[in-house]
Coordinates of C-alpha atoms in Angstrom, one line a residue:
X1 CA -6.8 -19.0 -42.4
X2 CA -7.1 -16.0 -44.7
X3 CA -9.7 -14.4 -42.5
X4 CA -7.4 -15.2 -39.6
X5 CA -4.7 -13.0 -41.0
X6 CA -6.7 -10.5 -41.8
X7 CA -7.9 -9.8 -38.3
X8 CA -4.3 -10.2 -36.9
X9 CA -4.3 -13.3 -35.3
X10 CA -1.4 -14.9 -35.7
X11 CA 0.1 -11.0 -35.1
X12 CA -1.2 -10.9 -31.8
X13 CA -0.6 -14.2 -30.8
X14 CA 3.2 -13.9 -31.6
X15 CA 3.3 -11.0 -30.4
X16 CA 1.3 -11.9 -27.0
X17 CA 4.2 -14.9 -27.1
X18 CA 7.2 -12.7 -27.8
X19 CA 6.4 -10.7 -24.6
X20 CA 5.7 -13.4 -22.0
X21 CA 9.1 -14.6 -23.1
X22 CA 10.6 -11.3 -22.7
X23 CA 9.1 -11.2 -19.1
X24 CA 11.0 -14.7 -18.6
X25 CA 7.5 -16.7 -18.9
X26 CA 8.7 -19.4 -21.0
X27 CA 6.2 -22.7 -19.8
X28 CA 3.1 -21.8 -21.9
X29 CA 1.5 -24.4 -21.3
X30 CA 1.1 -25.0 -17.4
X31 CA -2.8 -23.6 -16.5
X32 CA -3.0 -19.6 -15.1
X33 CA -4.3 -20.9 -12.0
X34 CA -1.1 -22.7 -11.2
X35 CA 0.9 -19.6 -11.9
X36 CA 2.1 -17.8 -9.1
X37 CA 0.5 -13.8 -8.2
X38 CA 3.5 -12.6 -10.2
X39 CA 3.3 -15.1 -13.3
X40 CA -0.3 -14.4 -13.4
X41 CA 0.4 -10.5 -13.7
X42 CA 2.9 -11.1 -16.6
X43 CA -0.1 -12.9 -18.6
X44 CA -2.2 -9.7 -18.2
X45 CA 1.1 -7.4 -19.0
X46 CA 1.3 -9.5 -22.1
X47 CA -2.6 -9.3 -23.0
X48 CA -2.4 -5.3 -22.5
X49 CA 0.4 -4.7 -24.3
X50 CA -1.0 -7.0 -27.3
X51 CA -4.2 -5.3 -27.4
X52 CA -5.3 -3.3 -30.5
X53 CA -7.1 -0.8 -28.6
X54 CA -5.5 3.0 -29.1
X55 CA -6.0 3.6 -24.8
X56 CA -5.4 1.4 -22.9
X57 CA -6.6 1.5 -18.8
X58 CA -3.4 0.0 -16.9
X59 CA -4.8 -0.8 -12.9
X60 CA -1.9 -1.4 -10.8
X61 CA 0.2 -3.2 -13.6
X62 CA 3.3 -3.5 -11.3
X63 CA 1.8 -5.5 -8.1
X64 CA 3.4 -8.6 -7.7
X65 CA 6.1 -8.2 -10.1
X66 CA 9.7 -8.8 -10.1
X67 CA 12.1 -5.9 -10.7
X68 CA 13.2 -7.0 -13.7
X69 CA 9.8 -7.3 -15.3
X70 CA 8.7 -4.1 -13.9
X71 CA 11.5 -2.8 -15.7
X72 CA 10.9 -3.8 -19.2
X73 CA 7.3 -2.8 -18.5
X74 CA 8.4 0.1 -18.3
X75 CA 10.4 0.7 -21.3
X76 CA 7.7 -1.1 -23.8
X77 CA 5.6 1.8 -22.3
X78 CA 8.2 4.6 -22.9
X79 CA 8.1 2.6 -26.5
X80 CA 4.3 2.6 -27.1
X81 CA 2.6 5.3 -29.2
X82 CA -0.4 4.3 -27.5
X83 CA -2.2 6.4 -24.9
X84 CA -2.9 5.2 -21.7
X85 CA -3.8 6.0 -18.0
X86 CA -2.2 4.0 -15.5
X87 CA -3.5 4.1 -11.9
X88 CA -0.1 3.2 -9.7
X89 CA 1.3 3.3 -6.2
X90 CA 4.5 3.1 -8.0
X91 CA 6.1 6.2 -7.7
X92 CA 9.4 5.5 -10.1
X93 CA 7.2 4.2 -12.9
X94 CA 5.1 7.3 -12.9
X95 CA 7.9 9.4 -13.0
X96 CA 9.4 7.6 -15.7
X97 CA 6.3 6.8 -17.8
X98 CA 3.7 9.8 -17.5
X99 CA 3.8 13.1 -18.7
X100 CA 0.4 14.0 -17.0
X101 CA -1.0 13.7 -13.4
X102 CA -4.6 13.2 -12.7
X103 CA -4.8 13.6 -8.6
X104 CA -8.7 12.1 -7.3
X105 CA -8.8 14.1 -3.8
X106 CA -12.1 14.8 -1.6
X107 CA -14.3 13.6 -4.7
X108 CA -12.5 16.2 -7.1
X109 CA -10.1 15.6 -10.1
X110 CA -6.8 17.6 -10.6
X111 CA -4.8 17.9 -13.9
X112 CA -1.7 18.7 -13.6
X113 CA 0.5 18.7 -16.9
X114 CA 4.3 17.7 -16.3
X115 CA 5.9 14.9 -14.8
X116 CA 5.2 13.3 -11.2
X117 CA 8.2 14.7 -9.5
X118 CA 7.1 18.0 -10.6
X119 CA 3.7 17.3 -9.1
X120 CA 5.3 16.2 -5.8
X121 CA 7.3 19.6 -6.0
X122 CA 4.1 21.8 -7.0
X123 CA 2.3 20.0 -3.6
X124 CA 4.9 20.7 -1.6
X125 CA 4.6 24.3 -2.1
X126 CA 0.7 24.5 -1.9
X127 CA 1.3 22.6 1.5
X128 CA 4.2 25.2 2.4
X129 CA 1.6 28.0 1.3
X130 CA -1.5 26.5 3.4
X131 CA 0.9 26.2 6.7
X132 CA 2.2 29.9 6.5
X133 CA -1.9 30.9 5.6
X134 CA -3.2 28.9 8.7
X135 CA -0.3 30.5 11.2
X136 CA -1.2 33.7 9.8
X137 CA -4.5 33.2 10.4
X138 CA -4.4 31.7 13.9
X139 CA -2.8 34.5 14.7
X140 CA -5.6 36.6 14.3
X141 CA -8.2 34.3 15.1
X142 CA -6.4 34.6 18.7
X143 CA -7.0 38.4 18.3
X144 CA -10.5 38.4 17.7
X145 CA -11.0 35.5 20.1
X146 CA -9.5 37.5 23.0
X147 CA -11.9 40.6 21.9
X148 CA -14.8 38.6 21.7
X149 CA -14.0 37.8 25.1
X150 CA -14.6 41.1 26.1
X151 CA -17.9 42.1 28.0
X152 CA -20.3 43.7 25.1
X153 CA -19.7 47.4 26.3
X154 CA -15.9 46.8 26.2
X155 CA -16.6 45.9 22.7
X156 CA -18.1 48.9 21.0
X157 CA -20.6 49.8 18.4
X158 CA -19.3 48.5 16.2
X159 CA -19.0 44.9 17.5
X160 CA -21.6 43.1 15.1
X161 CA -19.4 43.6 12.0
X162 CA -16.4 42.3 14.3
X163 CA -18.4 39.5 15.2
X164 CA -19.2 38.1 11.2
X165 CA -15.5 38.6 10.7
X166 CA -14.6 36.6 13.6
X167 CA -16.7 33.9 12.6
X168 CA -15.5 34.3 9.6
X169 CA -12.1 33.9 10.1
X170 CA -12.8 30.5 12.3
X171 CA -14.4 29.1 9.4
X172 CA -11.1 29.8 7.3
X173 CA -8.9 28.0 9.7
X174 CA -11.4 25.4 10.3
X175 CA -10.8 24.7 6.2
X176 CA -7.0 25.0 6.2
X177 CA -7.1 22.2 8.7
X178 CA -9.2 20.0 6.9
X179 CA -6.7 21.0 4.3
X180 CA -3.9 19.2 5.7
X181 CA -2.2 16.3 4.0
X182 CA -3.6 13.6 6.1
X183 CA -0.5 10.6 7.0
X184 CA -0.4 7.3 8.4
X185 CA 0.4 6.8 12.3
X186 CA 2.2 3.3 12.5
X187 CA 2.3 1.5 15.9
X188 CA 4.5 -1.4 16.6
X189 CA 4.2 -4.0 18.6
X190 CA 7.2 -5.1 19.5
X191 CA 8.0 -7.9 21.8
X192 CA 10.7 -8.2 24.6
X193 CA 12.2 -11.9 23.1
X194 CA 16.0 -11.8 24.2
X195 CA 16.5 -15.2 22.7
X196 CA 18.8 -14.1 20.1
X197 CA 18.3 -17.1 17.5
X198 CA 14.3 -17.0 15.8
X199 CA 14.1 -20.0 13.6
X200 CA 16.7 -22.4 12.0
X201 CA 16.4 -24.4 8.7
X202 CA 18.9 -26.9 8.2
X203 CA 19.2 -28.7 4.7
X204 CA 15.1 -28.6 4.1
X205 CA 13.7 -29.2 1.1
X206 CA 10.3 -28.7 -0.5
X207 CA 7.9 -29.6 -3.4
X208 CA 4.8 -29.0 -4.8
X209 CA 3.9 -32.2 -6.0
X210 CA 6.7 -33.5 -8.2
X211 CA 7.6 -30.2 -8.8
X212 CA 10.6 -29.4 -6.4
X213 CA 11.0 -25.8 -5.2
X214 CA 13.8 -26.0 -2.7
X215 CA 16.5 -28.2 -1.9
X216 CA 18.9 -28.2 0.9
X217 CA 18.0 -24.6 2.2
X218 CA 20.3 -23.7 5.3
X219 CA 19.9 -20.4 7.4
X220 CA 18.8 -18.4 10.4
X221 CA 17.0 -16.0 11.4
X222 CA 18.1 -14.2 14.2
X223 CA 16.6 -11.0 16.6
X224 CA 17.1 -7.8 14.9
X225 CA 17.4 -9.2 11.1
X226 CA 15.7 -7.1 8.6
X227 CA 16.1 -9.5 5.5
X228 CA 14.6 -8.7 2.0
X229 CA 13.4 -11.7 -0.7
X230 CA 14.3 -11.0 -4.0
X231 CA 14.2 -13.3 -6.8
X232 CA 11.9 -13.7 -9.8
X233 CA 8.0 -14.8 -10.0
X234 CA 7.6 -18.3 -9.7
X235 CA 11.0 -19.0 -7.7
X236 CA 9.2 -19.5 -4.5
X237 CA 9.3 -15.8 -2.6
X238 CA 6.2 -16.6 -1.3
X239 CA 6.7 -20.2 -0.5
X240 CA 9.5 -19.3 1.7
X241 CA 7.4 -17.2 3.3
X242 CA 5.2 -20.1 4.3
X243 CA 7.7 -22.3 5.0
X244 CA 8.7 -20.2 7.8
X245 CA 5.5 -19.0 9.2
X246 CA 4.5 -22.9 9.8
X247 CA 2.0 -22.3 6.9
X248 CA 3.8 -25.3 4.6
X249 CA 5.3 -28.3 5.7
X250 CA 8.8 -28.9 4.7
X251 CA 9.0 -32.2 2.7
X252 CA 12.7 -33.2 4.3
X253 CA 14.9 -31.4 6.6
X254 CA 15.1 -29.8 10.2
X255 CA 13.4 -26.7 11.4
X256 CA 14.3 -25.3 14.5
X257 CA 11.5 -22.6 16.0
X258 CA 12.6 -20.7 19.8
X259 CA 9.8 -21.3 22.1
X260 CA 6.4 -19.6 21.9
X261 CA 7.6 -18.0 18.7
X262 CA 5.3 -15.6 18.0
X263 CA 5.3 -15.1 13.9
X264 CA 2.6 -12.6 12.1
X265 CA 2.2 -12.9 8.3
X266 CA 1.3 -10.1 6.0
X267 CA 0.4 -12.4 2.9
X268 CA 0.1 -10.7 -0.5
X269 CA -3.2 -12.7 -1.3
X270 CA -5.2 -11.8 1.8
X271 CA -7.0 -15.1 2.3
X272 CA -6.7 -15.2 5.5
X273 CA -8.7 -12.3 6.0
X274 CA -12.6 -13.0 6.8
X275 CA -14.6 -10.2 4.4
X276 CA -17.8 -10.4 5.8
X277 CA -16.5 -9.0 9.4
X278 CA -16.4 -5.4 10.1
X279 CA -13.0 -3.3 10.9
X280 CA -14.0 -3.1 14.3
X281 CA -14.4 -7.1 14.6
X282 CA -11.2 -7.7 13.1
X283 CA -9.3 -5.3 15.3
X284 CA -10.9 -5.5 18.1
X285 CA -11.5 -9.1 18.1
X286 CA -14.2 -8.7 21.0
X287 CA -12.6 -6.0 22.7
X288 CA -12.9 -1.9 22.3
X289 CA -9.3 -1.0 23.2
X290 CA -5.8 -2.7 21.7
X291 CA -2.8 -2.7 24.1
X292 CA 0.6 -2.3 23.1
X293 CA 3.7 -4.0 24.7
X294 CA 5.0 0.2 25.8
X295 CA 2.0 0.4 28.0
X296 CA 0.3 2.4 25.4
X297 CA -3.6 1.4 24.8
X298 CA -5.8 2.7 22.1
X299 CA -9.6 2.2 21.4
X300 CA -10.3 -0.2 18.5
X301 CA -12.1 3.6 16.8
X302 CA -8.6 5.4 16.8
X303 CA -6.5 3.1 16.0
X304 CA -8.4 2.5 13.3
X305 CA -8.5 6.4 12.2
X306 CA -4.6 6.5 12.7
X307 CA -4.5 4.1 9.1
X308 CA -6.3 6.6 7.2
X309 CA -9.9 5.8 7.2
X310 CA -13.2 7.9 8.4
X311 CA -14.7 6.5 11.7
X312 CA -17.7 6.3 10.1
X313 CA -16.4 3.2 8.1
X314 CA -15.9 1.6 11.1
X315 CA -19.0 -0.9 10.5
X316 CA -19.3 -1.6 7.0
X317 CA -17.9 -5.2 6.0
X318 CA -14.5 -5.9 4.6
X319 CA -16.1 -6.8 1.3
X320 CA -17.0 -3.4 0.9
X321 CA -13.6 -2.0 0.9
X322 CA -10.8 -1.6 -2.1
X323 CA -7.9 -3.5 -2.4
X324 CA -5.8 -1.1 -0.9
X325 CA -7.8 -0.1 2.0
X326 CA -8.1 -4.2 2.6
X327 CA -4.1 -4.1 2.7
X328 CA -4.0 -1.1 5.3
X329 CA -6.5 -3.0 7.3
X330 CA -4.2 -6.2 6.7
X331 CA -1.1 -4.1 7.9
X332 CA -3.2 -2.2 10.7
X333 CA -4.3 -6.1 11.8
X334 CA -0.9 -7.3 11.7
X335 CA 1.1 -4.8 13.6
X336 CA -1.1 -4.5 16.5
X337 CA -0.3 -8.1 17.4
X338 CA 2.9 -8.5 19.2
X339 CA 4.9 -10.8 16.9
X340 CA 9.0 -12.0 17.0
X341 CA 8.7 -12.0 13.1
X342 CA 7.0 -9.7 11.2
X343 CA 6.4 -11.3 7.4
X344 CA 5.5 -8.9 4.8
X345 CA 5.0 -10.7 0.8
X346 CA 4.8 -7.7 -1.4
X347 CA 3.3 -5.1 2.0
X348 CA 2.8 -2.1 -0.5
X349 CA 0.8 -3.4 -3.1
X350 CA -2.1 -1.2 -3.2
X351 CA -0.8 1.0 -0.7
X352 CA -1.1 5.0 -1.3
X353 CA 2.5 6.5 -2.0
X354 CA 2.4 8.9 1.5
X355 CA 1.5 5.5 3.5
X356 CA 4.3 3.3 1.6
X357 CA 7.0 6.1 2.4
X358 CA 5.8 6.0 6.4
X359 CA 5.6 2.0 6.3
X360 CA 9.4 2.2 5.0
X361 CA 10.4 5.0 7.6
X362 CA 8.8 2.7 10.6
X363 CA 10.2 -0.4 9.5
X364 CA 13.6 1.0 9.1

């Protein structure tokens, strides 16, 4: 027991204790696997932030969680004297939490000291600079391009200098183009339902065993509704979510579904997503072009490039991608199907900040 002390075990494990309970974990003893994605997260949360180690590596610490828990993570951070990196899509916790930006772009690191806003501001204004550079250069490029149009007399003597410059110059604008901050082109497809009621749940209740989740849940969902889940880990968010998509069965109660309800389900776990298929076998699915309800048809190789990826990716397997590149895929797979009900659970984990903002603006 006196050696036990001595290495800080009963410290850590109080300690470890004290913060599940401030994240509003308070059944220690159910097994990890039965926890939900959130619950799960809390136990890591707790683990890291019990740690004797003087840095600490933090890798997406806020997927999955609730706001409230996300919250006091943040403040025992702002509380630590520790050091740490944190790699986040979150853009409000590293504003609040860091005080240095490390930015990995075309295989090169940038340190920038100051806060994440400022960084945001300080890209802004390189972008600003790089757009007024590349006009200004176009415009010259169009000058030497008419010149080297020119039959050789008309050009003069002096033409082969002209001619390094030219090429030159189109190598310059070649580079501020490649330059450009790269964004996500969402596509929709939406469907022409006019039934005006989607699905109808009236007193259902469901459980997990003999552990009940939901009892006597009544509402609608109706064309046009743009409803957000809130509530904390382990309530059933995600649950819900399968209730309605048909993936659960409700254990009492009355569902009502409109005919040939077309439902598409962004889960947060991705199991439904085969990893040893390619990108172009899961969008495709057989075929080389998609078609969109607006008439609109796009091969499987752009459609693909429009969610940020290089075409030459286009063949490797799903296994071979990261977590967030799975979820774009994921998003990519599910918006491309024509659906009445879209169902995101937690769309944005793992999601680069510049794609989260244009998922937001398109779903608005």
């Amino acid at each position: 027991m006196d050696e036990l002390e001595k290495l800080g075990h009963w410290e850590i494990s109080h300690s470890f204790e004290s913060y599940l309970k401030s994240f509003k974990l308070d059944n220690l003893e159910r097994d990890v696997k039965d926890l939900s994605g959130g619950e799960q997260r809390k136990v890591l949360l707790a683990l890291g932030l019990t740690s004797k180690a003087n840095l600490i590596l933090w890798d997406e610490p806020t997927n999955h969680l609730d706001i409230e828990t996300i919250e006091a993570f943040e403040e025992e951070l702002l509380k630590t004297d520790k050091s740490f990196i944190v790699i986040s899509h979150d853009r409000y916790l590293l504003s609040k939490v860091t005080n240095k930006i490390f930015h990995i772009n075309r295989s090169e690191i940038t340190a920038y000291k100051g806060s994440y806003a400022d960084y945001i501001t300080f890209l802004d204004s390189q972008e600003e600079a790089r757009k007024k550079m590349l006009a200004k250069l176009r415009n010259s490029l169009k000058r030497e391009t008419d010149w080297m149009r020119q039959g050789i007399k008309a050009r003069g003597t002096r033409s082969k200098k002209r001619v390094e410059n030219f090429k030159d110059l189109s190598s310059k604008v070649n580079t501020l183009k490649s330059e450009a901050k790269k964004s996500m082109e969402v596509l929709i497809n939406k469907s022409n339902r006019k039934t005006k009621m989607l699905t109808e749940f009236k007193n259902v209740t469901f459980s997990y065993g003999e552990r009940p989740m939901f009892n006597q849940l009544d509402f609608a969902l109706y064309k046009g509704d743009k409803i957000g889940v809130i509530g904390e880990n382990g309530v059933g968010k995600s649950t819900l979510m399968k209730l309605i998509a048909g993936q659960l069965t409700v254990s009492g109660g009355r569902t009502k579904y409109a005919d040939d309800l077309k439902i598409c389900y962004f889960s947060q776990t991705k199991e439904e997503l085969n990893l040893d298929k390619t990108p172009f076998e899961l969008l495709g699915d057989g075929e080389d072009f998609i078609h969109f309800k607006n008439g609109r048809s796009l091969h499987v190789a752009s459609y693909f490039q429009n969610y940020l990826f290089d075409q030459s990716e286009l063949h490797r397997p799903l296994s071979s991608f990261s977590g967030g590149e799975i979820n774009r895929l994921q998003l990519a797979l599910n918006l491309k199907n024509e659906a009445d009900i879209w169902i995101f659970d937690e769309p944005t984990n793992d999601l680069d900040i510049e794609s989260i903002e244009i998922l937001r603006k398109e779903t608005l």
